[in-house]
Coordinates of C-alpha atoms in Angstrom, one line a residue:
Chain A
X175 CA 42.5 146.0 67.7
X176 CA 44.8 143.6 66.2
X177 CA 47.6 144.0 63.7
X178 CA 45.6 142.7 60.7
X179 CA 44.5 146.1 59.7
X180 CA 48.1 147.2 59.4
X181 CA 49.0 144.2 57.3
X182 CA 45.9 144.7 55.1
X183 CA 47.0 148.2 54.3
X184 CA 50.6 147.1 53.7
X185 CA 49.6 144.3 51.2
X186 CA 46.9 146.5 49.6
X187 CA 49.5 149.3 49.1
X188 CA 52.0 146.8 47.6
X189 CA 49.3 145.4 45.3
X190 CA 48.2 148.9 44.1
X191 CA 51.8 150.1 43.8
X192 CA 52.9 147.0 41.8
X193 CA 49.9 147.3 39.5
X194 CA 50.8 150.9 38.8
X195 CA 54.4 149.8 37.9
X196 CA 52.9 147.2 35.5
X197 CA 51.0 149.9 33.7
X198 CA 53.5 152.7 33.8
X199 CA 56.9 151.1 33.5
X200 CA 58.3 150.8 30.0
X201 CA 60.6 147.9 30.5
X202 CA 58.5 144.8 29.7
X203 CA 60.3 142.5 32.0
X204 CA 60.1 144.9 35.0
X205 CA 56.3 145.1 34.3
X206 CA 56.1 141.3 34.4
X207 CA 58.0 141.1 37.7
X208 CA 55.8 143.8 39.2
X209 CA 52.8 141.7 38.1
X210 CA 54.2 138.7 40.0
X211 CA 54.7 140.9 43.1
X212 CA 51.1 142.0 42.7
X213 CA 49.9 138.4 42.6
X214 CA 51.8 137.7 45.8
X215 CA 50.2 140.7 47.5
X216 CA 46.7 139.6 46.4
X217 CA 47.5 136.1 47.7
X218 CA 48.5 137.6 51.0
X219 CA 45.1 139.4 51.2
X220 CA 43.3 136.1 50.4
X221 CA 45.3 134.4 53.2
X222 CA 44.2 137.2 55.6
X223 CA 40.6 136.4 54.7
X224 CA 41.2 132.8 55.6
X225 CA 41.0 131.6 52.0
X226 CA 44.2 129.5 52.0
X227 CA 43.3 127.4 49.0
X228 CA 42.6 130.4 46.8
X229 CA 45.8 132.1 48.0
X230 CA 47.9 129.0 47.1
X231 CA 46.2 128.7 43.7
X232 CA 46.7 132.3 43.1
X233 CA 50.5 132.0 43.5
X234 CA 50.6 128.6 41.8
X235 CA 48.6 129.4 38.7
X236 CA 49.2 133.1 38.1
X237 CA 52.6 133.7 39.5
X238 CA 54.0 130.2 39.0
X239 CA 52.6 129.1 35.6
X240 CA 51.1 132.0 33.6
X241 CA 53.8 134.5 34.4
X242 CA 56.5 132.0 33.6
X243 CA 54.9 131.6 30.2
X244 CA 54.9 135.4 29.8
X245 CA 58.5 135.5 30.7
X246 CA 59.3 132.8 28.2
X247 CA 57.7 134.8 25.5
X248 CA 59.5 138.0 26.6
X249 CA 62.8 136.1 26.5
X250 CA 62.0 134.6 23.1
X251 CA 61.2 137.8 21.3
X252 CA 64.0 140.2 20.8
X253 CA 64.0 142.4 23.8
X254 CA 66.0 145.3 22.4
X255 CA 63.3 146.2 19.9
X256 CA 60.4 146.1 22.3
X257 CA 62.2 147.3 25.4
X258 CA 60.7 150.8 25.3
X259 CA 57.1 150.2 25.0
X260 CA 54.8 152.8 23.7
X261 CA 52.7 154.1 26.5
X262 CA 49.4 154.5 24.6
X263 CA 48.2 152.2 21.9
X264 CA 45.6 152.3 19.3
X265 CA 43.0 150.4 21.3
X266 CA 42.9 153.1 23.9
X267 CA 39.1 153.9 23.6
X268 CA 38.2 150.3 24.1
X269 CA 40.6 150.1 27.1
X270 CA 38.9 153.2 28.7
X271 CA 35.5 151.6 28.2
X272 CA 36.5 148.3 29.8
X273 CA 38.3 150.1 32.6
X274 CA 35.2 152.2 33.4
X275 CA 33.0 149.1 33.3
X276 CA 35.3 147.2 35.7
X277 CA 35.5 150.2 38.0
X278 CA 31.7 150.4 38.1
X279 CA 31.5 146.7 38.9
X280 CA 34.0 147.1 41.7
X281 CA 32.3 150.1 43.2
X282 CA 28.9 148.3 43.0
X283 CA 30.4 145.4 45.0
X284 CA 32.1 147.7 47.5
X285 CA 28.9 149.6 48.1
X286 CA 26.9 146.4 48.5
X287 CA 29.5 145.1 50.9
X288 CA 29.4 148.2 53.0
X289 CA 25.6 148.1 53.1
X290 CA 25.9 144.6 54.6
X291 CA 24.6 142.7 51.6
X292 CA 26.8 139.7 50.9
X293 CA 27.7 139.6 47.2
X294 CA 26.1 136.7 45.4
X295 CA 23.7 135.7 48.2
X296 CA 24.0 133.2 51.0
X297 CA 25.8 130.6 48.9
X298 CA 28.8 132.8 48.4
X299 CA 28.8 133.7 52.1
X300 CA 28.9 130.0 53.0
X301 CA 31.6 129.6 50.4
X302 CA 33.5 132.5 52.0
X303 CA 33.3 130.9 55.4
X304 CA 34.3 127.5 54.2
X305 CA 36.8 128.4 51.6
X306 CA 39.7 127.8 54.0
X307 CA 38.9 124.2 53.7
X308 CA 39.8 122.7 50.3
X309 CA 37.2 120.0 50.7
X310 CA 34.3 122.5 51.1
X311 CA 35.6 124.5 48.2
X312 CA 35.7 121.5 46.0
X313 CA 32.3 120.4 47.0
X314 CA 30.8 123.8 46.2
X315 CA 32.7 123.8 42.9
X316 CA 31.1 120.5 41.8
X317 CA 27.6 121.2 43.0
X318 CA 26.4 124.8 43.2
X319 CA 28.9 126.3 40.8
X320 CA 29.2 123.4 38.5
X321 CA 27.8 125.2 35.5
X322 CA 30.2 128.3 35.5
X323 CA 33.0 125.9 36.2
X324 CA 32.3 123.8 33.2
X325 CA 31.8 126.9 31.0
X326 CA 35.1 128.2 32.0
X327 CA 36.8 124.9 31.2
X328 CA 35.1 124.8 27.8
X329 CA 36.3 128.3 27.1
X330 CA 39.8 127.3 28.0
X331 CA 39.6 124.3 25.7
X332 CA 38.4 126.5 22.9
X333 CA 41.2 128.9 23.4
X334 CA 43.7 126.0 23.4
X335 CA 42.4 124.5 20.2
X336 CA 42.5 128.0 18.6
X337 CA 46.2 128.4 19.6
X338 CA 47.1 125.0 18.3
X339 CA 45.3 125.7 15.0
X340 CA 47.1 129.0 14.6
X341 CA 50.5 127.4 15.3
X342 CA 49.9 124.7 12.8
X343 CA 48.8 127.1 10.1
X344 CA 52.0 129.0 10.7
X345 CA 54.0 125.9 10.3
X346 CA 52.5 125.0 6.9
X347 CA 53.1 128.5 5.5
X348 CA 56.8 128.6 6.4
X349 CA 57.1 125.3 4.5
X350 CA 58.8 122.6 6.5
X351 CA 60.9 124.8 8.8
X352 CA 58.8 125.3 11.9
X353 CA 59.3 128.1 14.4
X354 CA 60.3 125.6 17.0
X355 CA 63.3 124.4 15.1
X356 CA 64.7 127.9 15.0
X357 CA 64.5 128.7 18.7
Chain B
X159 CA 51.4 131.0 74.4
X160 CA 55.0 132.1 75.0
X161 CA 56.2 128.6 75.3
X162 CA 54.5 127.7 72.0
X163 CA 56.3 130.6 70.3
X164 CA 59.6 129.6 71.9
X165 CA 59.1 126.0 70.7
X166 CA 58.4 127.2 67.1
X167 CA 61.5 129.4 67.1
X168 CA 63.6 126.6 68.4
X169 CA 62.2 124.2 65.7
X170 CA 62.9 126.8 63.0
X171 CA 66.5 127.3 64.2
X172 CA 67.2 123.6 64.5
X173 CA 65.7 122.7 61.1
X174 CA 67.3 125.6 59.4
X175 CA 70.7 124.8 60.9
X176 CA 70.6 121.2 60.0
X177 CA 69.3 122.1 56.5
X178 CA 72.1 124.6 55.8
X179 CA 74.7 122.2 57.1
X180 CA 73.3 119.4 54.8
X181 CA 73.3 121.8 51.8
X182 CA 76.9 122.6 52.5
X183 CA 77.9 119.0 52.9
X184 CA 75.9 117.9 49.8
X185 CA 78.6 119.5 47.6
X186 CA 81.2 117.4 49.4
X187 CA 79.0 114.3 49.1
X188 CA 78.5 115.0 45.4
X189 CA 82.2 115.3 44.7
X190 CA 83.1 112.2 46.8
X191 CA 80.5 110.0 45.3
X192 CA 81.3 111.2 41.8
X193 CA 84.9 110.4 42.5
X194 CA 83.9 107.0 43.8
X195 CA 81.8 106.3 40.7
X196 CA 84.7 107.4 38.4
X197 CA 87.3 105.5 40.4
X198 CA 89.0 108.6 41.7
X199 CA 89.6 109.8 45.3
X200 CA 87.9 113.2 45.3
X201 CA 88.6 116.0 47.8
X202 CA 90.3 114.4 50.8
X203 CA 92.9 116.9 51.9
X204 CA 91.0 119.4 54.0
X205 CA 90.4 117.8 57.4
X206 CA 89.8 114.1 57.9
X207 CA 88.2 112.5 54.8
X208 CA 87.9 116.1 53.4
X209 CA 85.2 116.9 55.9
X210 CA 86.3 120.5 56.1
X211 CA 86.1 121.0 52.3
X212 CA 82.7 122.9 52.3
X213 CA 84.2 125.3 54.9
X214 CA 87.2 126.0 52.7
X215 CA 85.0 126.3 49.6
X216 CA 82.7 128.8 51.4
X217 CA 85.7 130.9 52.5
X218 CA 87.1 130.9 49.0
X219 CA 83.8 132.0 47.5
X220 CA 83.6 134.9 50.0
X221 CA 87.0 136.2 49.2
X222 CA 86.7 135.9 45.4
X223 CA 86.3 139.2 43.5
X224 CA 82.6 139.9 43.0
X225 CA 82.6 140.9 39.3
X226 CA 79.5 142.5 38.0
X227 CA 79.7 143.0 34.2
X228 CA 78.9 146.5 33.0
X229 CA 76.2 145.2 30.5
X230 CA 73.9 143.6 33.0
X231 CA 70.5 144.9 34.1
X232 CA 71.7 145.6 37.6
X233 CA 68.7 145.4 39.9
X234 CA 67.4 142.2 38.3
X235 CA 70.9 140.8 38.2
X236 CA 71.3 141.3 41.9
X237 CA 67.9 140.0 42.8
X238 CA 68.1 136.8 40.8
X239 CA 70.3 134.7 43.2
X240 CA 68.1 135.5 46.1
X241 CA 65.0 134.6 44.2
X242 CA 66.6 131.3 43.4
X243 CA 67.6 130.5 47.0
X244 CA 64.7 131.6 49.2
X245 CA 61.8 129.4 47.9
X246 CA 63.9 126.3 48.3
X247 CA 64.6 127.2 52.0
X248 CA 61.1 128.2 53.1
X249 CA 59.5 125.1 51.5
X250 CA 61.0 123.0 54.4
X251 CA 58.5 124.7 56.8
X252 CA 55.6 122.3 56.0
X253 CA 57.6 119.0 55.8
X254 CA 57.1 116.8 58.8
X255 CA 60.4 115.3 60.0
X256 CA 58.9 113.2 62.8
X257 CA 55.6 112.4 64.5
X258 CA 55.5 114.1 67.9
X259 CA 58.3 114.5 70.4
X260 CA 57.2 113.9 74.0
X261 CA 59.3 116.3 76.0
X262 CA 58.6 117.9 79.4
X263 CA 55.0 116.6 79.5
X264 CA 54.1 118.1 76.1
X265 CA 53.7 116.5 72.7
X266 CA 55.7 118.7 70.3
X267 CA 54.6 118.1 66.7
X268 CA 57.7 117.7 64.6
X269 CA 56.8 120.0 61.7
X270 CA 57.3 123.8 61.7
X271 CA 53.9 124.7 60.2
X272 CA 51.0 122.3 59.8
X273 CA 49.0 124.4 57.3
X274 CA 46.0 122.8 55.7
X275 CA 47.1 123.5 52.2
X276 CA 50.6 122.0 52.9
X277 CA 51.1 120.4 49.5
X278 CA 49.9 123.4 47.5
X279 CA 52.2 125.5 49.6
X280 CA 55.2 123.4 48.5
X281 CA 54.0 123.4 44.9
X282 CA 53.4 127.1 44.7
X283 CA 56.9 127.8 46.1
X284 CA 58.8 125.4 44.0
X285 CA 57.2 127.0 41.0
X286 CA 58.7 130.3 42.1
X287 CA 62.2 128.8 42.0
X288 CA 62.3 129.1 38.2
X289 CA 62.2 132.9 38.4
X290 CA 65.7 133.0 39.8
X291 CA 67.0 131.1 36.8
X292 CA 65.0 133.0 34.2
X293 CA 65.8 136.4 35.7
X294 CA 69.5 135.5 35.9
X295 CA 69.4 134.5 32.3
X296 CA 67.7 137.6 31.1
X297 CA 69.5 140.2 33.2
X298 CA 73.0 138.8 32.4
X299 CA 72.5 140.1 28.9
X300 CA 74.5 137.3 27.4
X301 CA 73.3 134.8 24.9
X302 CA 74.4 131.7 26.9
X303 CA 72.6 132.9 29.9
X304 CA 69.5 133.8 27.9
X305 CA 69.3 130.4 26.3
X306 CA 69.7 128.8 29.7
X307 CA 66.9 130.9 31.1
X308 CA 64.7 130.1 28.1
X309 CA 65.3 126.4 28.5
X310 CA 64.6 126.6 32.2
X311 CA 61.2 128.3 31.8
X312 CA 60.0 125.9 29.2
X313 CA 61.3 122.9 31.1
X314 CA 59.8 123.9 34.4
X315 CA 56.3 124.6 32.9
X316 CA 56.4 121.2 31.1
X317 CA 57.3 119.2 34.1
X318 CA 55.3 121.0 36.7
X319 CA 52.1 119.6 35.2
X320 CA 53.4 116.0 35.5
X321 CA 54.6 116.7 39.0
X322 CA 51.3 118.0 40.1
X323 CA 49.2 115.4 38.4
X324 CA 51.4 112.5 39.7
X325 CA 51.0 113.9 43.2
X326 CA 47.2 114.2 42.9
X327 CA 47.2 110.3 43.1
X328 CA 48.8 110.6 46.6
X329 CA 46.4 113.3 47.6
X330 CA 43.4 111.2 46.5
X331 CA 44.5 108.3 48.6
X332 CA 45.4 110.4 51.6
X333 CA 42.3 112.6 51.3
X334 CA 44.2 115.6 52.7
X335 CA 46.6 118.3 51.6
X336 CA 48.4 118.3 54.9
X337 CA 51.7 116.6 54.8
X338 CA 51.5 115.1 58.3
X339 CA 48.2 113.5 57.2
X340 CA 49.7 112.2 54.0
X341 CA 52.6 110.6 56.0
X342 CA 50.2 109.2 58.6
X343 CA 48.1 107.6 55.8
X344 CA 51.2 105.5 54.9
X345 CA 51.4 103.6 58.1
X346 CA 52.7 100.0 58.1
X347 CA 53.6 98.7 54.7
X348 CA 51.2 101.1 52.9
X349 CA 53.9 103.4 51.5
X350 CA 52.8 105.1 48.3
X351 CA 55.9 103.8 46.8
X352 CA 54.3 100.3 46.6
X353 CA 50.8 101.5 46.2
X354 CA 51.4 103.8 43.3
X355 CA 54.6 102.7 41.5
X356 CA 53.6 104.5 38.3
X357 CA 53.0 107.8 40.1
X358 CA 56.2 107.4 42.0
X359 CA 58.3 107.1 38.8
X360 CA 56.6 110.0 37.1
X361 CA 57.0 112.2 40.2
X362 CA 60.6 111.2 40.4
X363 CA 61.3 112.1 36.7
X364 CA 59.5 115.4 37.1
X365 CA 61.4 116.2 40.3
X366 CA 64.7 115.7 38.5
X367 CA 63.5 118.1 35.8
X368 CA 62.3 120.6 38.3
X369 CA 65.6 120.6 40.2
X370 CA 67.6 121.0 36.9
X371 CA 69.6 117.9 37.7
X372 CA 71.1 115.6 35.1
X373 CA 69.7 114.1 32.9
X374 CA 67.6 117.2 32.7
X375 CA 70.2 119.9 33.4
X376 CA 69.8 121.7 30.0
X377 CA 69.5 125.2 31.6
X378 CA 73.2 124.9 32.5
X379 CA 74.4 122.3 30.1
X380 CA 78.1 123.2 30.2
X381 CA 79.3 121.8 26.9
X382 CA 76.9 124.0 25.0
X383 CA 76.1 127.0 27.2
X384 CA 79.4 127.6 29.2
X385 CA 77.5 127.8 32.5
X386 CA 74.0 128.4 31.3
X387 CA 72.0 131.0 33.3
X388 CA 74.8 131.6 35.8
X389 CA 77.6 132.2 33.3
X390 CA 78.0 135.9 34.2
X391 CA 77.9 135.4 38.0
X392 CA 80.9 135.2 40.2
X393 CA 81.9 134.9 43.9
X394 CA 79.1 134.6 46.5
X395 CA 76.4 135.1 43.9
X396 CA 77.5 132.1 41.9
X397 CA 77.7 130.2 45.2
X398 CA 74.1 131.2 45.9
X399 CA 73.0 129.5 42.7
X400 CA 75.0 126.5 43.6
X401 CA 73.5 126.4 47.1
X402 CA 70.0 126.8 45.5
X403 CA 70.6 123.7 43.4
X404 CA 71.5 121.7 46.5
X405 CA 68.8 123.2 48.6
X406 CA 66.3 122.3 45.9
X407 CA 67.6 118.8 45.8
X408 CA 67.3 118.5 49.6
X409 CA 63.8 119.9 49.6
X410 CA 62.8 117.7 46.7
X411 CA 64.2 114.6 48.5
X412 CA 62.2 115.5 51.6
X413 CA 59.0 115.9 49.6
X414 CA 59.5 112.6 47.7
X415 CA 60.2 110.8 51.1
X416 CA 57.0 112.4 52.6
X417 CA 54.8 111.7 49.7
X418 CA 56.0 108.2 48.6
X419 CA 58.4 106.7 51.0
X420 CA 56.4 106.9 54.2
X421 CA 58.0 110.0 55.6
X422 CA 59.1 109.3 59.2
X423 CA 57.2 106.0 59.3
X424 CA 59.1 102.8 60.0
X425 CA 56.8 99.8 59.5
X426 CA 55.7 98.2 62.7
X427 CA 58.1 100.1 64.9
X428 CA 55.2 101.4 67.0
X429 CA 54.5 97.8 68.1
X430 CA 58.1 97.2 69.2
X431 CA 57.4 98.7 72.6
X432 CA 60.0 101.4 72.7
X433 CA 59.8 104.2 75.2
X434 CA 58.0 107.2 73.5
X435 CA 61.0 109.5 73.4
X436 CA 63.2 106.8 71.8
X437 CA 60.5 105.9 69.3
X438 CA 60.1 109.5 68.3
X439 CA 63.8 110.0 67.9
X440 CA 64.1 106.7 65.9
X441 CA 61.4 108.1 63.5
X442 CA 63.3 111.3 63.0
X443 CA 66.4 109.3 62.3
X444 CA 64.4 107.2 59.8
X445 CA 63.3 110.3 58.0
X446 CA 66.8 111.7 57.8
X447 CA 68.1 108.3 56.5
X448 CA 65.4 108.1 53.9
X449 CA 66.3 111.6 52.7
X450 CA 69.9 110.6 52.6
X451 CA 69.1 107.6 50.4
X452 CA 67.2 109.9 48.0
X453 CA 70.0 112.4 47.9
X454 CA 72.5 109.6 47.1
X455 CA 70.1 108.5 44.4
X456 CA 70.2 112.1 42.9
X457 CA 74.0 112.1 42.8
X458 CA 74.1 108.5 41.6
X459 CA 71.8 109.3 38.6
X460 CA 73.8 112.5 37.8
X461 CA 77.1 110.6 37.4
X462 CA 75.5 107.7 35.5
X463 CA 73.1 109.0 32.9
X464 CA 73.9 111.2 29.9
X465 CA 72.0 114.4 29.3
X466 CA 68.8 114.4 27.2
X467 CA 68.5 116.4 24.1
X468 CA 66.1 119.3 24.3
X469 CA 63.5 117.8 21.9
X470 CA 63.7 114.5 23.7
X471 CA 63.1 116.3 27.0
X472 CA 60.0 118.0 25.7
X473 CA 58.6 114.8 24.1
X474 CA 59.1 112.9 27.3
X475 CA 57.4 115.6 29.3
X476 CA 54.3 116.2 27.2
X477 CA 53.8 112.9 25.4
X478 CA 54.8 110.3 27.9
X479 CA 54.8 111.5 31.5
X480 CA 51.8 113.7 31.3
X481 CA 49.3 111.1 29.9
X482 CA 50.7 108.5 32.3
X483 CA 50.2 110.9 35.2
X484 CA 46.5 111.3 34.1
X485 CA 46.2 107.5 33.9
X486 CA 47.6 107.3 37.4
X487 CA 44.8 109.6 38.7
X488 CA 42.3 107.1 37.4
X489 CA 44.2 104.3 39.0
X490 CA 44.2 106.1 42.3
X491 CA 40.5 106.7 42.1
X492 CA 40.1 103.0 41.5
X493 CA 42.2 102.2 44.6
X494 CA 39.9 104.4 46.7
X495 CA 36.7 103.1 45.1
X496 CA 37.8 99.4 45.4
X497 CA 38.7 100.2 49.1
X498 CA 42.3 98.9 48.7
X499 CA 43.5 101.8 50.7

């Protein structure tokens, strides 16, 4: 037996622990940093599976770009007022439903995995074997999985246009003085 | 197996030792070169030509009182200098500083870790460096630090895009993410510096912004922000931010040299008929010299150009370098399709 089991449990424990901190801690910045730690733990798990490209992108995109944006917003809003977050919010029922759905999906995948059925069929198994190589990953992304890939990018584009539209509306209402000028 | 491990450990120790020494001496180089540019003498009292100045500075930092203001967020405040320093150091692991060193009948590759996502590794880690700055700015609980941290996060996000997209051109031409492959693809006179001048300039601008060096040093702009994100730091913690800046500069220079200036390649040196060991050492020397030239360029720019205004910085990042970087990708694709590379 090699040491990889030990490391798997180490990183898994870090990921779960950090995720708990994200949910339970009341200081918003500590939550954000715990989330970064969780992304790192997940990236380490990807590395152990031989998916180097995914691991690097995980750190690069989530920890390196998205969380920096989060931090930017946290710094920009007044931290004293929001420092102690309320633990439960009004959307709780919805959150419970989504959480249950996600858990069900996860359990389904785990059960399939333990039964020896590769999730997503042979293509995904091939992708899993080849995902260490960036070239194979890119080839799959532009052939087999082209449609979901394009849908995701259209979704992102729509979100971006929406954000720009909202920002511009805001600017007109304030009347000449934009939010950017004040920061 | 054991010898491989031993070789790796020796490589790590040598690279790390040289790296730390260079970081320490960069502060001296910066002060001497700035003095030269401003027609002064600079520090020349400690040792011959002031060569022992970094040692004296280090000792002084260590014996200074380590003042932690009572209003800071202590755990984050203590963590921030480390977060700033570590990513810059470990990035060096994937940078090839030579071809192979023939020694005792083995060919030792002169790179610590030849991982197949080399460039993404660098990119992921450099994007971590901003956390040190942002966390320092937030945890210090002072308005100057906070504004410094804010500026850093916005600046890094803006320029990371240009940085990545400019480098995509190099990756397209090399057809690999491994840095040794990228360097090997630049044999002879085919340095990316000539092949992709536009990409080179964009990458260089973005690197200056990512390392927070003038003309993009807004996170620590001293006339407006006292010291920016490190205003509340003293003693060794301040020194760590200082070291992080120079370490980032050194790493950035090594990356620029590897991606655009041919890495350890010297045009047509292989045909000169040197003995293998000498050839290998000459290539390492060439790499170090190129990095040195880049570092001098960093210092030169800092003491020549004035600082950008914040809105100018944002406009340059989003409206000029980003579209040009995308244009450069098309150009690189054309290079490959037209079989010019």
